[in-house]
Amino acid sequence: MAGIYVHIPFCKQKCSYCDFHFSTTFTAYRQKMIDAIKTEIDLRKAELDNQIIETVYFGGGTPSLLTFNELSEITKSLHQNYDISDEFEFTLEANPDDINPEQLKNWKNVGVNRLSIGLQSFLQDDLDWMNRAHTAEESVKAVEQAKTAGFSLTVDLIYGLPNRSLQEWTSNIKKLVALRPEHISAYCLTVEKKTALHQMIKKGKLPLVGEEDQANQFELLVDVLASSGYEQYEISNFARNQAFSKHNANYWRNVNYIGIGPSAHSFDGGSRRWNVANNQLYIKGVNRGEDYFETEILTPKDQFNELLLTGLRTKWGVDLNALKFKHCTTKEFEKQVEQFKNDGLLYETSNSLFLTDKGKLQADYVAAMLFIE
Ligand code: SF4
């Protein structure tokens, strides 16, 4: 069992908060990038030998910018080189402004069965300072059209936005819930250096949102989604009727995956590798057979810490036996676990550790305190 991620490094415009790898000036080398991605798929076919591919995820960047032919070429190459399950989950990230009946039909025709729609907010003011390429109205239409076309949907929402009251945030969540997507991912706005948002905050054009306000919005989100039938199966991810993301759940369960395309990451159980986050260097490296990636061998301690961090964030918790298999726990670890249990941040059942609701608000802190150094 394994997964494949394909990174499409193209975007129409630069969202003010985004520090992912992408380019907005790609017209001149567009086909070269598609060819390089196909070459990398071919070069790496042996890596997942004898493993059935259960999930394929096109992320970015903006994969919904691909034409039908481009998407078909890459998908065909994946099918030619890997053993893909007949019932694989095939997710494509799509921005609302790219969604229309013709594109939906194209995506269906290449086998996409799940769309991840980057909606972010229903408030036009938010979309304006974010420099999103779509309007709030287009978002609603896009979700409705995608539903009618029969896709399983996951929709992204951002919380911790500047100048937003709890009422406005509630209204954002309720508007999304009314559209009934199967799955919702909610991320806290983070201010990354080298982004336009960082500059806006530095210049006082937008206020920095405090941690307490972010936590209040998060708690509200969890409450409203729970009362609307969405289960929080990972800290930032919620699903109705167990429509969990298989692709992401496999990341959290340490299943092998390969990442194709510039900046994409891969994991083979014992090491991680990441491709260069530069489109020209990526194309050159792939074509000339030169190194276009770096690799890190994970030590038992690294594996222990990763398992702990990812497991704790999920409803499945972290299996203490699996953890100890990676690396022996220390006295400090046992002591800290007891302390967190007494503080109401962790609980243990059936030899697995879980975050309490209070603990979920401090997930990164709890995990960091339990890391083995
Ligand atoms: S569309 Fe997505 S990847 Fe592109 S700039 Fe906006 S947030 Fe970043």
mmCIF file of C-alpha atoms and ligand atoms in Angstrom:
data_model
loop_
_atom_site.group_PDB
_atom_site.id
_atom_site.type_symbol
_atom_site.label_atom_id
_atom_site.label_comp_id
_atom_site.label_asym_id
_atom_site.label_seq_id
_atom_site.Cartn_x
_atom_site.Cartn_y
_atom_site.Cartn_z
ATOM 1 C CA MET A 1 0.000 0.000 0.000
ATOM 2 C CA ALA A 2 1.429 3.388 -0.989
ATOM 3 C CA GLY A 3 0.504 6.854 -2.255
ATOM 4 C CA ILE A 4 1.670 9.306 -4.902
ATOM 5 C CA TYR A 5 1.699 13.094 -4.601
ATOM 6 C CA VAL A 6 2.191 15.244 -7.717
ATOM 7 C CA HIS A 7 3.107 18.897 -7.232
ATOM 8 C CA ILE A 8 1.963 21.310 -9.951
ATOM 9 C CA PRO A 9 3.965 24.512 -9.362
ATOM 10 C CA PHE A 10 1.741 26.943 -11.299
ATOM 11 C CA CYS A 11 -0.582 29.645 -9.915
ATOM 12 C CA LYS A 12 -2.596 32.432 -11.542
ATOM 13 C CA GLN A 13 -1.579 34.937 -8.908
ATOM 14 C CA LYS A 14 0.197 35.054 -5.583
ATOM 15 C CA CYS A 15 -2.021 34.803 -2.507
ATOM 16 C CA SER A 16 -0.729 37.187 0.131
ATOM 17 C CA TYR A 17 -0.271 34.582 2.883
ATOM 18 C CA CYS A 18 1.199 31.732 0.831
ATOM 19 C CA ASP A 19 4.761 30.445 1.038
ATOM 20 C CA PHE A 20 4.272 27.215 -0.922
ATOM 21 C CA HIS A 21 6.390 26.564 -3.966
ATOM 22 C CA PHE A 22 4.808 27.923 -7.158
ATOM 23 C CA SER A 23 5.361 30.331 -10.043
ATOM 24 C CA THR A 24 2.963 32.763 -11.706
ATOM 25 C CA THR A 25 5.172 33.180 -14.804
ATOM 26 C CA PHE A 26 5.313 29.699 -16.226
ATOM 27 C CA THR A 27 3.847 30.035 -19.750
ATOM 28 C CA ALA A 28 7.229 29.766 -21.512
ATOM 29 C CA TYR A 29 8.215 26.455 -19.868
ATOM 30 C CA ARG A 30 4.802 24.974 -19.132
ATOM 31 C CA GLN A 31 5.194 21.927 -21.414
ATOM 32 C CA LYS A 32 8.790 21.399 -20.259
ATOM 33 C CA MET A 33 7.518 21.099 -16.689
ATOM 34 C CA ILE A 34 4.831 18.578 -17.674
ATOM 35 C CA ASP A 35 7.491 16.560 -19.551
ATOM 36 C CA ALA A 36 9.871 16.697 -16.576
ATOM 37 C CA ILE A 37 7.130 15.470 -14.241
ATOM 38 C CA LYS A 38 6.465 12.568 -16.614
ATOM 39 C CA THR A 39 10.193 11.808 -16.758
ATOM 40 C CA GLU A 40 10.431 11.766 -12.959
ATOM 41 C CA ILE A 41 7.454 9.379 -12.792
ATOM 42 C CA ASP A 42 9.286 7.085 -15.184
ATOM 43 C CA LEU A 43 12.647 7.407 -13.393
ATOM 44 C CA ARG A 44 11.137 6.422 -10.071
ATOM 45 C CA LYS A 45 8.889 3.545 -11.069
ATOM 46 C CA ALA A 46 11.084 0.973 -9.297
ATOM 47 C CA GLU A 47 10.684 2.752 -5.955
ATOM 48 C CA LEU A 48 7.160 1.478 -5.441
ATOM 49 C CA ASP A 49 7.666 -1.956 -6.990
ATOM 50 C CA ASN A 50 5.224 -4.540 -5.653
ATOM 51 C CA GLN A 51 3.209 -1.890 -3.836
ATOM 52 C CA ILE A 52 -0.375 -1.131 -4.719
ATOM 53 C CA ILE A 53 -1.068 2.593 -5.065
ATOM 54 C CA GLU A 54 -4.226 3.431 -3.165
ATOM 55 C CA THR A 55 -4.142 7.211 -3.373
ATOM 56 C CA VAL A 56 -3.027 9.829 -5.875
ATOM 57 C CA TYR A 57 -3.075 13.486 -4.886
ATOM 58 C CA PHE A 58 -2.441 16.422 -7.234
ATOM 59 C CA GLY A 59 -1.522 19.464 -5.143
ATOM 60 C CA GLY A 60 0.330 22.684 -5.644
ATOM 61 C CA GLY A 61 0.390 25.350 -6.708
ATOM 62 C CA THR A 62 -2.861 25.017 -8.597
ATOM 63 C CA PRO A 63 -3.415 21.695 -10.393
ATOM 64 C CA SER A 64 -6.834 22.910 -11.584
ATOM 65 C CA LEU A 65 -4.897 25.142 -14.016
ATOM 66 C CA LEU A 66 -3.825 22.067 -16.000
ATOM 67 C CA THR A 67 -5.542 21.533 -19.320
ATOM 68 C CA PHE A 68 -7.297 18.247 -19.994
ATOM 69 C CA ASN A 69 -4.387 17.112 -22.186
ATOM 70 C CA GLU A 70 -1.760 17.986 -19.574
ATOM 71 C CA LEU A 71 -3.632 16.208 -16.824
ATOM 72 C CA SER A 72 -4.272 13.190 -19.071
ATOM 73 C CA GLU A 73 -0.593 12.947 -20.020
ATOM 74 C CA ILE A 74 0.532 12.859 -16.383
ATOM 75 C CA THR A 75 -2.238 10.493 -15.283
ATOM 76 C CA LYS A 76 -1.511 8.143 -18.170
ATOM 77 C CA SER A 77 2.140 8.100 -17.206
ATOM 78 C CA LEU A 78 1.221 7.211 -13.598
ATOM 79 C CA HIS A 79 -0.934 4.294 -14.760
ATOM 80 C CA GLN A 80 1.815 3.055 -17.096
ATOM 81 C CA ASN A 81 4.482 3.068 -14.398
ATOM 82 C CA TYR A 82 2.725 2.111 -11.169
ATOM 83 C CA ASP A 83 0.346 -0.541 -9.972
ATOM 84 C CA ILE A 84 -2.672 1.627 -9.199
ATOM 85 C CA SER A 85 -5.623 0.061 -7.418
ATOM 86 C CA ASP A 86 -8.919 0.003 -9.350
ATOM 87 C CA GLU A 87 -10.595 1.840 -6.496
ATOM 88 C CA PHE A 88 -7.952 4.436 -5.756
ATOM 89 C CA GLU A 89 -8.732 7.791 -4.181
ATOM 90 C CA PHE A 90 -7.754 10.437 -6.745
ATOM 91 C CA THR A 91 -7.795 13.957 -5.305
ATOM 92 C CA LEU A 92 -7.179 17.159 -7.243
ATOM 93 C CA GLU A 93 -6.813 20.562 -5.591
ATOM 94 C CA ALA A 94 -9.011 23.077 -7.388
ATOM 95 C CA ASN A 95 -9.581 26.769 -6.946
ATOM 96 C CA PRO A 96 -13.209 27.937 -7.254
ATOM 97 C CA ASP A 97 -12.473 30.157 -10.280
ATOM 98 C CA ASP A 98 -11.279 27.102 -12.257
ATOM 99 C CA ILE A 99 -14.376 25.030 -11.581
ATOM 100 C CA ASN A 100 -16.950 24.874 -14.379
ATOM 101 C CA PRO A 101 -19.025 22.083 -15.973
ATOM 102 C CA GLU A 102 -16.481 21.444 -18.721
ATOM 103 C CA GLN A 103 -13.513 21.115 -16.349
ATOM 104 C CA LEU A 104 -15.541 18.929 -14.000
ATOM 105 C CA LYS A 105 -16.249 16.614 -16.917
ATOM 106 C CA ASN A 106 -12.555 16.564 -17.861
ATOM 107 C CA TRP A 107 -11.522 15.694 -14.328
ATOM 108 C CA LYS A 108 -14.086 12.884 -14.199
ATOM 109 C CA ASN A 109 -12.752 11.546 -17.496
ATOM 110 C CA VAL A 110 -9.202 11.189 -16.179
ATOM 111 C CA GLY A 111 -10.430 9.431 -13.035
ATOM 112 C CA VAL A 112 -10.437 12.224 -10.426
ATOM 113 C CA ASN A 113 -13.046 11.320 -7.786
ATOM 114 C CA ARG A 114 -12.312 13.820 -5.031
ATOM 115 C CA LEU A 115 -11.841 17.591 -5.245
ATOM 116 C CA SER A 116 -10.100 19.698 -2.637
ATOM 117 C CA ILE A 117 -11.524 23.188 -3.046
ATOM 118 C CA GLY A 118 -9.529 26.141 -1.691
ATOM 119 C CA LEU A 119 -12.399 28.335 -0.564
ATOM 120 C CA GLN A 120 -10.732 29.936 2.523
ATOM 121 C CA SER A 121 -13.508 32.427 3.459
ATOM 122 C CA PHE A 122 -16.983 33.512 2.396
ATOM 123 C CA LEU A 123 -16.236 37.155 3.193
ATOM 124 C CA GLN A 124 -15.205 39.165 0.163
ATOM 125 C CA ASP A 125 -13.014 41.526 2.260
ATOM 126 C CA ASP A 126 -10.944 38.537 3.372
ATOM 127 C CA LEU A 127 -10.603 37.231 -0.181
ATOM 128 C CA ASP A 128 -9.510 40.713 -1.299
ATOM 129 C CA TRP A 129 -6.591 41.141 1.116
ATOM 130 C CA MET A 130 -5.676 37.471 0.593
ATOM 131 C CA ASN A 131 -5.460 38.273 -3.143
ATOM 132 C CA ARG A 132 -7.483 35.173 -3.970
ATOM 133 C CA ALA A 133 -8.453 34.866 -7.640
ATOM 134 C CA HIS A 134 -12.125 34.055 -6.873
ATOM 135 C CA THR A 135 -15.111 35.814 -5.337
ATOM 136 C CA ALA A 136 -17.235 34.527 -2.457
ATOM 137 C CA GLU A 137 -20.098 34.025 -4.900
ATOM 138 C CA GLU A 138 -17.942 31.919 -7.218
ATOM 139 C CA SER A 139 -16.981 29.712 -4.263
ATOM 140 C CA VAL A 140 -20.584 28.763 -3.509
ATOM 141 C CA LYS A 141 -21.310 28.101 -7.171
ATOM 142 C CA ALA A 142 -18.156 25.988 -7.511
ATOM 143 C CA VAL A 143 -19.023 23.768 -4.547
ATOM 144 C CA GLU A 144 -22.590 23.299 -5.791
ATOM 145 C CA GLN A 145 -21.460 22.413 -9.325
ATOM 146 C CA ALA A 146 -18.823 19.970 -8.067
ATOM 147 C CA LYS A 147 -21.410 18.280 -5.834
ATOM 148 C CA THR A 148 -23.868 17.951 -8.679
ATOM 149 C CA ALA A 149 -21.109 16.424 -10.806
ATOM 150 C CA GLY A 150 -20.743 13.699 -8.153
ATOM 151 C CA PHE A 151 -17.298 14.422 -6.670
ATOM 152 C CA SER A 152 -16.471 13.744 -3.056
ATOM 153 C CA LEU A 153 -15.570 17.176 -1.700
ATOM 154 C CA THR A 154 -13.167 18.569 0.818
ATOM 155 C CA VAL A 155 -13.156 22.325 1.350
ATOM 156 C CA ASP A 156 -10.428 24.451 2.974
ATOM 157 C CA LEU A 157 -11.260 27.241 5.378
ATOM 158 C CA ILE A 158 -8.809 29.533 7.186
ATOM 159 C CA TYR A 159 -9.368 30.753 10.743
ATOM 160 C CA GLY A 160 -7.535 33.355 12.810
ATOM 161 C CA LEU A 161 -8.178 36.013 10.155
ATOM 162 C CA PRO A 162 -7.543 39.664 11.081
ATOM 163 C CA ASN A 163 -10.491 41.973 11.884
ATOM 164 C CA ARG A 164 -12.986 39.119 12.234
ATOM 165 C CA SER A 165 -15.411 38.796 15.127
ATOM 166 C CA LEU A 166 -16.557 35.435 16.491
ATOM 167 C CA GLN A 167 -19.976 36.123 14.903
ATOM 168 C CA GLU A 168 -18.418 36.565 11.486
ATOM 169 C CA TRP A 169 -16.363 33.427 11.952
ATOM 170 C CA THR A 170 -19.502 31.496 12.992
ATOM 171 C CA SER A 171 -21.263 32.740 9.888
ATOM 172 C CA ASN A 172 -18.330 31.542 7.727
ATOM 173 C CA ILE A 173 -18.508 28.061 9.252
ATOM 174 C CA LYS A 174 -22.295 27.880 8.944
ATOM 175 C CA LYS A 175 -22.217 28.894 5.292
ATOM 176 C CA LEU A 176 -19.776 26.095 4.618
ATOM 177 C CA VAL A 177 -21.760 23.531 6.620
ATOM 178 C CA ALA A 178 -24.894 24.481 4.641
ATOM 179 C CA LEU A 179 -23.108 23.337 1.468
ATOM 180 C CA ARG A 180 -22.593 19.882 3.092
ATOM 181 C CA PRO A 181 -19.133 18.937 1.768
ATOM 182 C CA GLU A 182 -18.098 15.462 2.951
ATOM 183 C CA HIS A 183 -14.873 16.809 4.408
ATOM 184 C CA ILE A 184 -13.546 20.118 5.778
ATOM 185 C CA SER A 185 -9.951 21.161 6.481
ATOM 186 C CA ALA A 186 -9.459 24.246 8.627
ATOM 187 C CA TYR A 187 -6.063 25.867 9.004
ATOM 188 C CA CYS A 188 -4.947 28.669 11.262
ATOM 189 C CA LEU A 189 -3.569 31.667 9.376
ATOM 190 C CA THR A 190 0.178 31.726 9.873
ATOM 191 C CA VAL A 191 2.259 34.742 8.991
ATOM 192 C CA GLU A 192 5.243 33.487 7.033
ATOM 193 C CA LYS A 193 8.256 35.680 6.375
ATOM 194 C CA LYS A 194 8.701 36.819 2.760
ATOM 195 C CA THR A 195 4.930 36.929 2.193
ATOM 196 C CA ALA A 196 2.881 40.020 1.365
ATOM 197 C CA LEU A 197 0.870 39.380 4.535
ATOM 198 C CA HIS A 198 4.036 39.710 6.622
ATOM 199 C CA GLN A 199 4.656 43.117 5.018
ATOM 200 C CA MET A 200 1.028 44.216 5.540
ATOM 201 C CA ILE A 201 1.298 43.394 9.231
ATOM 202 C CA LYS A 202 4.716 45.021 9.542
ATOM 203 C CA LYS A 203 3.353 48.210 7.986
ATOM 204 C CA GLY A 204 0.296 48.155 10.262
ATOM 205 C CA LYS A 205 -2.172 47.627 7.419
ATOM 206 C CA LEU A 206 -3.526 44.488 9.086
ATOM 207 C CA PRO A 207 -3.418 43.535 12.790
ATOM 208 C CA LEU A 208 -1.690 40.414 14.054
ATOM 209 C CA VAL A 209 -4.241 38.008 15.525
ATOM 210 C CA GLY A 210 -3.380 36.869 19.061
ATOM 211 C CA GLU A 211 -3.151 33.231 20.127
ATOM 212 C CA GLU A 212 -6.167 33.541 22.414
ATOM 213 C CA ASP A 213 -8.394 34.771 19.569
ATOM 214 C CA GLN A 214 -7.108 31.967 17.351
ATOM 215 C CA ALA A 215 -7.859 29.400 20.070
ATOM 216 C CA ASN A 216 -11.382 30.833 20.579
ATOM 217 C CA GLN A 217 -12.095 30.566 16.862
ATOM 218 C CA PHE A 218 -10.756 27.014 16.796
ATOM 219 C CA GLU A 219 -12.949 25.936 19.729
ATOM 220 C CA LEU A 220 -15.980 27.475 18.058
ATOM 221 C CA LEU A 221 -15.128 25.662 14.837
ATOM 222 C CA VAL A 222 -14.895 22.294 16.599
ATOM 223 C CA ASP A 223 -18.249 22.891 18.385
ATOM 224 C CA VAL A 224 -20.183 24.032 15.313
ATOM 225 C CA LEU A 225 -18.801 21.255 13.144
ATOM 226 C CA ALA A 226 -19.480 18.598 15.806
ATOM 227 C CA SER A 227 -23.102 19.739 16.155
ATOM 228 C CA SER A 228 -23.401 19.631 12.345
ATOM 229 C CA GLY A 229 -22.291 15.998 12.125
ATOM 230 C CA TYR A 230 -18.585 16.455 11.323
ATOM 231 C CA GLU A 231 -16.125 14.291 13.227
ATOM 232 C CA GLN A 232 -12.759 15.802 14.071
ATOM 233 C CA TYR A 233 -10.536 12.880 13.081
ATOM 234 C CA GLU A 234 -7.360 14.957 12.960
ATOM 235 C CA ILE A 235 -6.771 18.331 14.567
ATOM 236 C CA SER A 236 -7.345 20.288 11.343
ATOM 237 C CA ASN A 237 -9.567 17.776 9.532
ATOM 238 C CA PHE A 238 -13.262 16.980 9.880
ATOM 239 C CA ALA A 239 -15.423 14.463 8.033
ATOM 240 C CA ARG A 240 -19.083 13.428 7.747
ATOM 241 C CA ASN A 241 -19.917 9.727 7.586
ATOM 242 C CA GLN A 242 -16.244 8.764 7.935
ATOM 243 C CA ALA A 243 -15.267 10.351 4.609
ATOM 244 C CA PHE A 244 -11.688 10.626 5.893
ATOM 245 C CA SER A 245 -8.932 11.580 3.480
ATOM 246 C CA LYS A 246 -7.223 8.270 2.725
ATOM 247 C CA HIS A 247 -4.206 10.074 1.318
ATOM 248 C CA ASN A 248 -3.583 12.203 4.401
ATOM 249 C CA ALA A 249 -4.457 9.381 6.795
ATOM 250 C CA ASN A 250 -1.721 7.336 5.111
ATOM 251 C CA TYR A 251 0.794 10.156 5.742
ATOM 252 C CA TRP A 252 -0.144 10.078 9.424
ATOM 253 C CA ARG A 253 0.170 6.297 9.543
ATOM 254 C CA ASN A 254 3.661 6.371 8.037
ATOM 255 C CA VAL A 255 2.614 4.633 4.814
ATOM 256 C CA ASN A 256 5.184 5.008 1.998
ATOM 257 C CA TYR A 257 4.586 7.683 -0.619
ATOM 258 C CA ILE A 258 6.518 9.330 -3.379
ATOM 259 C CA GLY A 259 6.295 13.014 -4.215
ATOM 260 C CA ILE A 260 6.752 13.995 -7.865
ATOM 261 C CA GLY A 261 7.467 17.551 -9.046
ATOM 262 C CA PRO A 262 9.480 20.483 -7.676
ATOM 263 C CA SER A 263 9.474 20.774 -3.848
ATOM 264 C CA ALA A 264 7.597 17.466 -3.440
ATOM 265 C CA HIS A 265 8.508 15.248 -0.483
ATOM 266 C CA SER A 266 8.772 11.447 -0.368
ATOM 267 C CA PHE A 267 8.918 8.886 2.444
ATOM 268 C CA ASP A 268 9.993 5.243 2.223
ATOM 269 C CA GLY A 269 9.735 4.128 5.830
ATOM 270 C CA GLY A 270 13.348 4.899 6.697
ATOM 271 C CA SER A 271 14.194 8.123 4.891
ATOM 272 C CA ARG A 272 12.679 11.314 3.586
ATOM 273 C CA ARG A 273 13.625 13.064 0.402
ATOM 274 C CA TRP A 274 12.589 16.400 -0.997
ATOM 275 C CA ASN A 275 12.898 17.710 -4.529
ATOM 276 C CA VAL A 276 14.455 21.086 -5.220
ATOM 277 C CA ALA A 277 11.971 23.959 -4.852
ATOM 278 C CA ASN A 278 13.068 25.664 -8.059
ATOM 279 C CA ASN A 279 11.330 24.998 -11.371
ATOM 280 C CA GLN A 280 14.331 25.474 -13.667
ATOM 281 C CA LEU A 281 16.713 23.442 -11.495
ATOM 282 C CA TYR A 282 14.090 20.716 -11.255
ATOM 283 C CA ILE A 283 13.590 20.507 -15.038
ATOM 284 C CA LYS A 284 17.361 20.545 -15.665
ATOM 285 C CA GLY A 285 18.102 17.982 -12.949
ATOM 286 C CA VAL A 286 15.461 15.522 -14.119
ATOM 287 C CA ASN A 287 16.452 15.817 -17.780
ATOM 288 C CA ARG A 288 20.192 15.552 -17.245
ATOM 289 C CA GLY A 289 20.033 12.817 -14.632
ATOM 290 C CA GLU A 290 21.645 15.171 -12.095
ATOM 291 C CA ASP A 291 20.630 15.353 -8.446
ATOM 292 C CA TYR A 292 17.496 17.406 -8.046
ATOM 293 C CA PHE A 293 16.703 16.265 -4.527
ATOM 294 C CA GLU A 294 18.141 15.794 -1.061
ATOM 295 C CA THR A 295 17.673 12.813 1.214
ATOM 296 C CA GLU A 296 17.684 12.458 4.975
ATOM 297 C CA ILE A 297 17.981 9.073 6.672
ATOM 298 C CA LEU A 298 15.668 9.028 9.664
ATOM 299 C CA THR A 299 17.227 7.865 12.932
ATOM 300 C CA PRO A 300 15.143 5.789 15.361
ATOM 301 C CA LYS A 301 14.712 8.993 17.413
ATOM 302 C CA ASP A 302 13.420 10.903 14.357
ATOM 303 C CA GLN A 303 10.972 8.092 13.637
ATOM 304 C CA PHE A 304 9.811 8.033 17.246
ATOM 305 C CA ASN A 305 9.219 11.799 17.270
ATOM 306 C CA GLU A 306 7.386 11.786 13.926
ATOM 307 C CA LEU A 307 5.129 8.920 14.924
ATOM 308 C CA LEU A 308 4.348 10.713 18.166
ATOM 309 C CA LEU A 309 3.591 14.079 16.536
ATOM 310 C CA THR A 310 1.393 12.726 13.746
ATOM 311 C CA GLY A 311 -0.338 10.043 15.835
ATOM 312 C CA LEU A 312 -1.274 12.386 18.647
ATOM 313 C CA ARG A 313 -3.029 14.698 16.208
ATOM 314 C CA THR A 314 -5.425 11.966 15.066
ATOM 315 C CA LYS A 315 -8.451 10.284 16.605
ATOM 316 C CA TRP A 316 -6.555 6.984 16.378
ATOM 317 C CA GLY A 317 -3.949 8.288 18.834
ATOM 318 C CA VAL A 318 -0.425 6.960 19.095
ATOM 319 C CA ASP A 319 0.166 3.274 19.763
ATOM 320 C CA LEU A 320 2.704 3.040 22.587
ATOM 321 C CA ASN A 321 3.967 -0.351 21.359
ATOM 322 C CA ALA A 322 4.635 1.042 17.862
ATOM 323 C CA LEU A 323 6.368 4.012 19.464
ATOM 324 C CA LYS A 324 8.580 1.794 21.625
ATOM 325 C CA PHE A 325 9.388 -0.330 18.588
ATOM 326 C CA LYS A 326 10.985 2.733 16.972
ATOM 327 C CA HIS A 327 12.935 3.768 20.060
ATOM 328 C CA CYS A 328 12.845 2.885 23.764
ATOM 329 C CA THR A 329 10.958 5.413 25.830
ATOM 330 C CA THR A 330 12.921 7.193 28.531
ATOM 331 C CA LYS A 331 12.143 7.862 32.205
ATOM 332 C CA GLU A 332 11.620 11.549 31.333
ATOM 333 C CA PHE A 333 9.086 10.539 28.680
ATOM 334 C CA GLU A 334 7.091 8.383 31.135
ATOM 335 C CA LYS A 335 7.201 11.180 33.728
ATOM 336 C CA GLN A 336 6.041 13.801 31.225
ATOM 337 C CA VAL A 337 3.181 11.575 30.022
ATOM 338 C CA GLU A 338 1.972 11.206 33.627
ATOM 339 C CA GLN A 339 2.239 14.964 34.121
ATOM 340 C CA PHE A 340 0.164 15.663 30.989
ATOM 341 C CA LYS A 341 -2.425 13.096 32.097
ATOM 342 C CA ASN A 342 -2.702 14.862 35.450
ATOM 343 C CA ASP A 343 -2.967 18.234 33.669
ATOM 344 C CA GLY A 344 -5.867 16.905 31.564
ATOM 345 C CA LEU A 345 -3.971 17.177 28.277
ATOM 346 C CA LEU A 346 -3.539 13.450 27.545
ATOM 347 C CA TYR A 347 -5.360 10.214 28.275
ATOM 348 C CA GLU A 348 -4.477 6.585 27.686
ATOM 349 C CA THR A 349 -6.660 3.630 26.688
ATOM 350 C CA SER A 350 -5.738 0.230 25.236
ATOM 351 C CA ASN A 351 -2.064 1.125 25.333
ATOM 352 C CA SER A 352 -2.547 4.182 23.089
ATOM 353 C CA LEU A 353 -2.149 7.842 23.940
ATOM 354 C CA PHE A 354 -4.692 10.502 22.940
ATOM 355 C CA LEU A 355 -4.984 14.259 23.291
ATOM 356 C CA THR A 356 -7.962 15.512 25.302
ATOM 357 C CA ASP A 357 -9.979 18.458 23.915
ATOM 358 C CA LYS A 358 -7.827 20.742 26.061
ATOM 359 C CA GLY A 359 -4.697 18.993 24.781
ATOM 360 C CA LYS A 360 -5.728 19.531 21.153
ATOM 361 C CA LEU A 361 -5.352 23.268 21.694
ATOM 362 C CA GLN A 362 -1.699 22.691 22.605
ATOM 363 C CA ALA A 363 -0.884 19.717 20.383
ATOM 364 C CA ASP A 364 2.488 20.937 19.138
ATOM 365 C CA TYR A 365 3.617 21.872 22.652
ATOM 366 C CA VAL A 366 2.573 18.504 24.098
ATOM 367 C CA ALA A 367 4.356 16.600 21.322
ATOM 368 C CA ALA A 368 7.494 18.745 21.594
ATOM 369 C CA MET A 369 7.705 18.122 25.335
ATOM 370 C CA LEU A 370 7.539 14.369 24.714
ATOM 371 C CA PHE A 371 10.122 14.263 21.947
ATOM 372 C CA ILE A 372 13.239 12.234 22.565
ATOM 373 C CA GLU A 373 16.333 14.352 21.972
HETATM 374 S S1 SF4 B 1 -3.462 29.394 -5.162
HETATM 375 FE FE1 SF4 B 1 -2.746 28.140 -3.442
HETATM 376 S S2 SF4 B 1 -0.593 27.669 -3.886
HETATM 377 FE FE2 SF4 B 1 -1.210 29.348 -5.270
HETATM 378 S S3 SF4 B 1 -0.569 31.200 -4.193
HETATM 379 FE FE3 SF4 B 1 -2.707 30.826 -3.634
HETATM 380 S S4 SF4 B 1 -2.632 29.587 -1.735
HETATM 381 FE FE4 SF4 B 1 -0.579 29.529 -2.684
#
